[in-house]
């Protein structure tokens, strides 16, 4: 029997070689992705996962794991199995987007023309 | 295999990367050299995956087992505020284990397998938790100095190359800073208190100093193996460097309180700016890590009991239509 400094442990009368059957697959259930909104008006941000047997428990674990300090307005949980994601190997499909200056405010510069015009038309 | 970058698997240094596609390996290493993170579904060398799983899993186990010596003192913490704080700290440690297990899971090892390897003794955890917390002061020294050591290790690893591990460590480090402040506050309270309180904290410090010196592990052998792990940003600092950093930050704070460290050789060499100390007893370290410490048997027996007694609840909640999918990030 384990004699511990912790009286709670000693009271459990635990055998030292209390070998147990190994955990089997799904013992810890499936996973949910957790999204955390700090305050109203903010976006929900992905913060990590929890293992849970159902969405209600996932919310409970999500609250304990990702909302136990500081402020939280709202939490979402989504089954990992229900997330459809792009592949990092396909990241080249985004390769040319930073070049699309015509989609950016910064792609439109007119001051040179205005100044040139003003200078040329100064009486 | 392409090109002429044939890797001779018989050469010892190459055993780690033997059989890897040299082009993919070069792209992988270039990504890390550029400071980019590796994400779960990226190609990675087998050895990178193996080393990371081992490291993150052991880190997770250490958080779980570390909660046991500290948890011992929750019911007997002096005062309501300290009881609340210690409960919060212990909950944080268990939460850290969840975050770390999640990161290791993305590399393909299930949480059930990690738990199995812990409770059968196949996986290790931090050696310090095989020692008992005799008094309240021991719990305070753990909260201050063991957590301080953990922060040094974790801040270094947070700059590593594996995205999920870095993200977990960023969250963990924020919470550890509360643990450190809480531990320091408790140690200062005892050290500036009555003579009995001072004696209590001094005795705890004397007990914990050898395990603390063991905390970062023995000096690393300079090997090509560790060079590759450094290049892959799996290992971020040498054990000795982390130990030096710890001594530099905390020995002065300990001495500020007039406490004595049980090592007459401990001093800062003003020329080299390095700390000199008596070489820790690495035979003792090996003996304890291999099961010979005062609390190894208890820690694993308690962990097995918790697993076994919770099993029916987990089974009752299980829904057979569920399907496990590896977490994304």
XYZ file of N, CA, C and O in Angstrom, chain A residues 2-33 36 46-54 57 61 63-69 79-89 91, chain B residues 39-43 68 71-76 88 91-96 98-99 102 105 111-113 115-116 119 132-134 171 175 178-179 297-298 300-305 307-309 311 313-315 317-319 321-329:
504
model
N 0.416 2.233 -0.771
C 1.167 3.490 -0.834
C 0.941 4.285 0.452
O -0.188 4.600 0.805
N 2.058 4.575 1.149
C 2.000 5.486 2.298
C 2.540 6.815 1.811
O 3.711 6.937 1.457
N 1.671 7.821 1.755
C 2.065 9.091 1.156
C 2.119 10.199 2.197
O 1.500 10.094 3.260
N 2.860 11.268 1.867
C 2.816 12.477 2.682
C 1.439 13.121 2.572
O 1.046 13.925 3.395
N 0.756 12.777 1.499
C -0.568 13.350 1.261
C -1.610 12.403 1.850
O -1.811 11.302 1.345
N -2.273 12.828 2.938
C -3.231 11.917 3.595
C -4.337 11.461 2.645
O -4.846 10.349 2.772
N -4.671 12.290 1.658
C -5.735 11.902 0.719
C -5.301 10.690 -0.095
O -6.107 9.852 -0.459
N -4.002 10.631 -0.407
C -3.491 9.499 -1.193
C -3.445 8.245 -0.328
O -3.890 7.170 -0.741
N -2.950 8.396 0.897
C -2.853 7.239 1.808
C -4.231 6.607 2.026
O -4.376 5.391 2.001
N -5.252 7.468 2.192
C -6.622 6.968 2.443
C -7.181 6.138 1.296
O -8.120 5.374 1.489
N -6.618 6.279 0.104
C -7.139 5.542 -1.052
C -6.711 4.073 -1.058
O -7.199 3.291 -1.876
N -5.761 3.701 -0.164
C -5.270 2.318 -0.124
C -4.869 1.803 -1.504
O -5.426 0.822 -2.006
N -3.924 2.482 -2.110
C -3.514 2.102 -3.462
C -2.382 1.084 -3.388
O -1.405 1.286 -2.672
N -2.534 -0.010 -4.122
C -1.437 -0.981 -4.251
C -0.325 -0.335 -5.071
O -0.600 0.371 -6.040
N 0.915 -0.645 -4.720
C 2.031 -0.048 -5.442
C 2.072 -0.522 -6.900
O 2.374 0.239 -7.801
N 1.773 -1.815 -7.106
C 1.785 -2.317 -8.482
C 0.367 -2.528 -8.990
O -0.032 -3.619 -9.373
N -0.403 -1.438 -8.974
C -1.810 -1.494 -9.373
C -1.926 -1.474 -10.896
O -2.476 -0.546 -11.474
N -1.376 -2.499 -11.536
C -1.380 -2.497 -13.002
C -2.813 -2.458 -13.527
O -3.698 -3.127 -12.991
N -3.031 -1.671 -14.547
C -4.384 -1.530 -15.088
C -4.374 -1.856 -16.575
O -3.319 -1.848 -17.219
N -5.549 -2.153 -17.101
C -5.654 -2.418 -18.537
C -5.323 -1.140 -19.292
O -5.691 -0.050 -18.852
N -4.613 -1.269 -20.407
C -4.249 -0.054 -21.141
C -5.480 0.671 -21.698
O -6.528 0.046 -21.901
N -5.347 1.958 -21.909
C -6.424 2.720 -22.536
C -6.548 2.270 -23.987
O -5.541 2.010 -24.642
N -7.781 2.185 -24.448
C -8.008 1.754 -25.828
C -8.365 2.987 -26.671
O -8.761 4.024 -26.123
N -8.246 2.875 -27.996
C -8.568 4.025 -28.853
C -9.972 4.567 -28.544
O -10.879 3.794 -28.235
N -10.120 5.859 -28.611
C -11.372 6.584 -28.335
C -11.697 6.673 -26.842
O -12.728 7.239 -26.477
N -10.860 6.123 -25.978
C -11.075 6.287 -24.536
C -11.187 7.775 -24.209
O -12.004 8.184 -23.387
N -10.371 8.586 -24.862
C -10.392 10.039 -24.631
C -11.242 10.773 -25.675
O -11.074 11.973 -25.869
N -12.107 10.049 -26.353
C -13.061 10.631 -27.312
C -12.383 11.320 -28.502
O -11.184 11.195 -28.688
N -13.236 12.079 -29.227
C -12.691 12.816 -30.372
C -12.334 14.247 -29.947
O -12.477 14.597 -28.775
N -11.893 15.057 -30.890
C -11.502 16.415 -30.507
C -12.409 17.468 -31.140
O -12.995 17.259 -32.194
N -12.490 18.592 -30.424
C -13.207 19.781 -30.896
C -12.221 20.936 -30.976
O -11.369 21.093 -30.092
N -12.355 21.739 -32.017
C -11.542 22.950 -32.128
C -12.287 24.056 -31.366
O -13.514 24.188 -31.479
N -12.414 31.364 -29.370
C -12.616 32.198 -28.189
C -12.818 33.651 -28.608
O -12.039 34.195 -29.384
N -9.274 31.112 -33.067
C -8.970 29.715 -32.758
C -7.904 29.668 -31.669
O -6.883 30.342 -31.759
N -8.150 28.903 -30.603
C -7.185 28.859 -29.498
C -6.619 27.463 -29.245
O -5.630 27.320 -28.537
N -7.250 26.408 -29.800
C -6.727 25.065 -29.554
C -7.852 24.052 -29.572
O -8.924 24.314 -30.112
N -7.585 22.896 -28.991
C -8.595 21.834 -28.999
C -8.941 21.379 -27.584
O -8.220 21.680 -26.633
N -10.029 20.650 -27.483
C -10.321 19.848 -26.281
C -10.796 18.475 -26.754
O -11.300 18.340 -27.876
N -10.604 17.477 -25.904
C -11.179 16.154 -26.155
C -12.524 16.126 -25.435
O -12.588 16.493 -24.253
N -13.571 15.692 -26.117
C -14.881 15.661 -25.463
C -15.789 14.655 -26.152
O -15.633 14.382 -27.334
N -16.768 14.125 -25.384
C -17.690 13.135 -25.961
C -18.871 13.777 -26.679
O -19.567 13.101 -27.430
N -19.125 15.061 -26.433
C -20.248 15.732 -27.091
C -20.011 17.243 -27.038
O -19.154 17.722 -26.286
N -20.097 18.993 -23.495
C -18.898 18.795 -22.681
C -17.713 19.544 -23.275
O -16.846 20.033 -22.553
N -15.312 21.971 -21.179
C -13.846 21.846 -21.130
C -13.187 23.071 -21.772
O -12.148 23.540 -21.304
N -14.302 26.084 -21.756
C -14.372 27.171 -20.765
C -13.254 27.015 -19.739
O -12.571 27.977 -19.400
N -13.051 25.792 -19.236
C -11.998 25.571 -18.244
C -10.604 25.773 -18.841
O -9.711 26.322 -18.207
N -10.431 25.283 -20.066
C -9.090 25.296 -20.656
C -8.712 26.677 -21.208
O -7.577 27.092 -21.064
N -9.652 27.355 -21.844
C -9.280 28.583 -22.552
C -9.955 29.837 -21.999
O -9.690 30.930 -22.479
N -10.826 29.681 -21.021
C -11.505 30.866 -20.502
C -11.447 30.958 -18.993
O -12.338 31.527 -18.368
N -10.383 30.398 -18.373
C -10.405 30.382 -16.910
C -9.763 31.612 -16.285
O -9.814 31.774 -15.078
N -9.145 32.472 -17.083
C -8.690 33.747 -16.527
C -8.872 34.840 -17.565
O -9.188 34.566 -18.710
N -16.458 20.373 -34.094
C -15.771 19.091 -34.229
C -14.616 19.214 -35.208
O -14.807 19.727 -36.318
N -13.454 18.702 -34.820
C -12.312 18.737 -35.735
C -12.686 18.074 -37.060
O -12.321 18.561 -38.140
N -13.468 16.997 -36.967
C -13.845 16.255 -38.169
C -14.660 17.113 -39.138
O -14.728 16.811 -40.325
N -15.283 18.197 -38.629
C -16.115 19.031 -39.491
C -15.386 20.222 -40.085
O -16.002 21.052 -40.755
N -14.094 20.332 -39.811
C -13.333 21.447 -40.394
C -12.734 20.989 -41.712
O -12.102 19.935 -41.787
N -12.977 21.768 -42.732
C -12.416 21.471 -44.050
C -11.353 22.526 -44.308
O -11.648 23.716 -44.307
N -10.118 22.104 -44.465
C -9.019 23.076 -44.522
C -8.264 22.970 -45.837
O -8.225 21.899 -46.451
N -7.653 24.082 -46.233
C -6.776 24.033 -47.415
C -5.481 23.333 -47.037
O -5.144 23.225 -45.855
N -4.769 22.848 -48.023
C -3.506 22.149 -47.779
C -2.350 23.159 -47.835
O -2.332 24.018 -48.707
N -1.404 23.007 -46.912
C -0.216 23.870 -46.986
C 0.513 23.655 -48.304
O 1.135 24.560 -48.840
N 0.417 22.427 -48.825
C 1.080 22.138 -50.104
C 0.474 22.932 -51.256
O 1.092 23.078 -52.303
N -0.297 26.063 -50.979
C -0.152 27.484 -50.618
C 0.226 28.337 -51.825
O 0.048 29.562 -51.796
N 4.277 23.118 -39.845
C 2.908 22.825 -39.401
C 2.639 21.318 -39.573
O 3.339 20.634 -40.331
N 1.607 20.810 -38.868
C 1.435 19.352 -38.753
C 1.473 18.563 -40.057
O 2.047 17.485 -40.094
N 0.833 19.079 -41.114
C 0.754 18.257 -42.316
C 1.936 18.436 -43.251
O 1.994 17.805 -44.310
N 2.883 19.301 -42.878
C 4.087 19.481 -43.704
C 4.921 18.208 -43.718
O 4.912 17.435 -42.751
N 5.697 18.042 -44.762
C 6.693 16.971 -44.787
C 7.716 17.249 -43.689
O 8.102 18.409 -43.458
N 1.106 16.621 -8.759
C 0.896 15.774 -7.583
C 1.597 16.283 -6.313
O 0.937 16.431 -5.285
N -0.182 19.462 -5.377
C -1.571 19.222 -4.994
C -1.681 18.734 -3.555
O -2.673 18.990 -2.868
N -0.622 18.051 -3.100
C -0.551 17.574 -1.719
C -0.890 18.677 -0.719
O -1.446 18.425 0.335
N -0.527 19.921 -1.078
C -0.652 21.008 -0.106
C -1.912 21.842 -0.251
O -2.122 22.782 0.514
N -2.775 21.498 -1.201
C -3.989 22.315 -1.387
C -4.840 22.322 -0.123
O -5.248 23.379 0.360
N -5.062 21.135 0.439
C -5.953 21.068 1.615
C -5.338 21.727 2.841
O -6.047 22.080 3.772
N -4.013 21.871 2.829
C -3.358 22.407 4.034
C -2.667 23.741 3.787
O -1.822 24.167 4.566
N -5.529 27.155 -8.343
C -5.433 27.721 -9.696
C -4.149 27.257 -10.364
O -4.133 26.893 -11.543
N -4.382 23.583 -11.306
C -5.259 23.440 -12.479
C -4.526 23.880 -13.746
O -4.640 23.246 -14.798
N -3.761 24.970 -13.631
C -2.968 25.423 -14.787
C -2.034 24.315 -15.273
O -1.902 24.085 -16.471
N -1.355 23.648 -14.331
C -0.381 22.613 -14.718
C -1.076 21.494 -15.494
O -0.570 21.016 -16.507
N -2.242 21.096 -15.018
C -2.973 20.039 -15.716
C -3.435 20.558 -17.082
O -3.385 19.840 -18.083
N -3.837 21.815 -17.115
C -4.208 22.439 -18.389
C -3.038 22.471 -19.361
O -3.199 22.237 -20.559
N -1.832 22.748 -18.830
C -0.641 22.758 -19.697
C -0.428 21.379 -20.320
O -0.072 21.265 -21.487
N -2.696 19.274 -21.085
C -3.666 19.116 -22.183
C -3.152 19.819 -23.441
O -3.246 19.279 -24.549
N -2.621 21.031 -23.262
C -2.120 21.787 -24.419
C -0.962 21.049 -25.079
O -0.864 20.969 -26.307
N -2.028 17.909 -26.856
C -2.661 18.287 -28.125
C -1.619 18.542 -29.199
O -1.793 18.155 -30.352
N -0.184 15.296 -30.270
C -1.178 14.560 -31.070
C -1.111 14.924 -32.549
O -1.349 14.067 -33.406
N -3.545 10.500 -27.673
C -3.428 10.822 -26.255
C -3.518 9.551 -25.415
O -2.854 9.441 -24.382
N -4.304 8.576 -25.881
C -4.393 7.310 -25.149
C -3.020 6.629 -25.098
O -2.612 6.121 -24.054
N -2.314 6.630 -26.233
C -0.983 6.000 -26.262
C 0.001 6.735 -25.357
O 0.859 6.115 -24.720
N -0.770 8.393 -22.612
C -1.115 8.032 -21.229
C -0.635 6.621 -20.921
O -0.077 6.379 -19.845
N -0.828 5.704 -21.864
C -0.354 4.331 -21.636
C 1.153 4.296 -21.395
O 1.633 3.588 -20.507
N 1.858 5.602 -17.791
C 1.505 4.775 -16.627
C 2.212 3.423 -16.609
O 2.229 2.762 -15.579
N 9.549 14.295 -2.728
C 8.335 14.714 -2.004
C 8.379 16.188 -1.592
O 9.452 16.777 -1.459
N 7.192 16.769 -1.412
C 7.091 18.115 -0.826
C 6.766 17.931 0.652
O 5.604 17.830 1.033
N 7.823 17.883 1.472
C 7.649 17.561 2.901
C 6.793 18.572 3.648
O 5.977 18.232 4.477
N 1.142 30.171 -24.644
C 0.061 30.215 -23.646
C 0.610 29.823 -22.275
O 0.283 30.425 -21.261
N 1.025 31.832 -18.266
C 0.493 31.357 -16.986
C 1.611 31.070 -15.991
O 1.461 31.293 -14.793
N 2.603 33.821 -13.628
C 1.823 33.926 -12.385
C 2.365 32.947 -11.337
O 2.529 33.308 -10.169
N 2.700 31.719 -11.766
C 3.213 30.722 -10.820
C 4.486 31.219 -10.138
O 4.675 31.076 -8.939
N 7.274 5.384 -7.447
C 6.225 4.370 -7.398
C 4.883 5.011 -7.071
O 3.861 4.713 -7.693
N 4.903 5.935 -6.099
C 3.654 6.597 -5.697
C 3.060 7.405 -6.851
O 1.862 7.330 -7.129
N 3.272 7.124 -10.096
C 2.652 6.334 -11.167
C 1.440 5.563 -10.652
O 0.444 5.411 -11.362
N 1.508 5.096 -9.407
C 0.367 4.361 -8.847
C -0.853 5.285 -8.741
O -1.979 4.889 -9.041
N -0.611 6.531 -8.318
C -1.713 7.494 -8.190
C -2.290 7.812 -9.576
O -3.510 7.876 -9.765
N -1.397 7.963 -10.535
C -1.842 8.272 -11.896
C -2.686 7.108 -12.466
O -3.698 7.334 -13.117
N -2.239 5.865 -12.195
C -2.989 4.703 -12.686
C -4.355 4.616 -12.006
O -5.368 4.332 -12.650
N -4.375 4.912 -10.713
C -5.649 4.874 -9.981
C -6.641 5.857 -10.593
O -7.804 5.528 -10.843
N -6.728 7.068 -13.558
C -7.128 6.628 -14.891
C -8.177 5.521 -14.789
O -9.203 5.531 -15.467
N -7.905 4.571 -13.896
C -8.777 3.409 -13.751
C -10.154 3.804 -13.191
O -11.181 3.355 -13.672
N -10.140 4.689 -12.181
C -11.418 5.048 -11.556
C -12.255 5.970 -12.433
O -13.466 6.070 -12.242
N -12.428 5.577 -15.659
C -12.689 4.883 -16.927
C -14.185 4.705 -17.207
O -14.644 4.933 -18.318
N -16.680 6.452 -16.298
C -17.344 7.715 -16.661
C -17.087 8.008 -18.135
O -17.993 8.347 -18.893
N -15.825 7.835 -18.515
C -15.471 8.117 -19.922
C -16.214 7.162 -20.853
O -16.698 7.571 -21.902
N -16.308 5.905 -20.424
C -17.024 4.902 -21.232
C -18.501 5.256 -21.362
O -19.095 5.156 -22.432
N -19.899 8.072 -21.294
C -20.135 9.249 -22.133
C -19.819 9.002 -23.606
O -20.179 9.787 -24.466
N -19.153 7.902 -23.853
C -18.695 7.622 -25.218
C -19.879 7.355 -26.148
O -20.812 6.635 -25.805
N -19.799 7.937 -27.312
C -20.839 7.744 -28.321
C -20.188 7.026 -29.496
O -19.240 7.524 -30.101
N -20.779 6.582 -32.468
C -20.730 7.155 -33.819
C -19.524 8.089 -33.989
O -19.240 8.554 -35.081
N -18.813 8.365 -32.869
C -17.664 9.274 -32.950
C -16.533 8.664 -33.757
O -16.345 7.456 -33.782
N -15.778 9.563 -34.387
C -14.633 9.117 -35.163
C -13.469 10.047 -34.855
O -13.626 11.268 -34.883
N -12.319 9.484 -34.532
C -11.184 10.335 -34.194
C -10.528 10.906 -35.453
O -10.294 10.193 -36.420
N -10.279 12.196 -35.419
C -9.560 12.860 -36.504
C -8.403 13.619 -35.860
O -8.583 14.262 -34.828
N -7.215 13.518 -36.431
C -6.063 14.233 -35.862
C -6.325 15.737 -35.845
O -6.747 16.293 -36.864
N -6.094 16.395 -34.688
C -6.325 17.845 -34.632
C -5.507 18.586 -35.690
O -4.441 18.133 -36.098
N -6.029 19.742 -36.105
C -5.447 20.436 -37.256
C -4.212 21.237 -36.903
O -3.327 21.409 -37.714
N -4.189 21.769 -35.704
C -3.118 22.713 -35.404
C -2.676 22.552 -33.973
O -2.124 23.359 -33.365
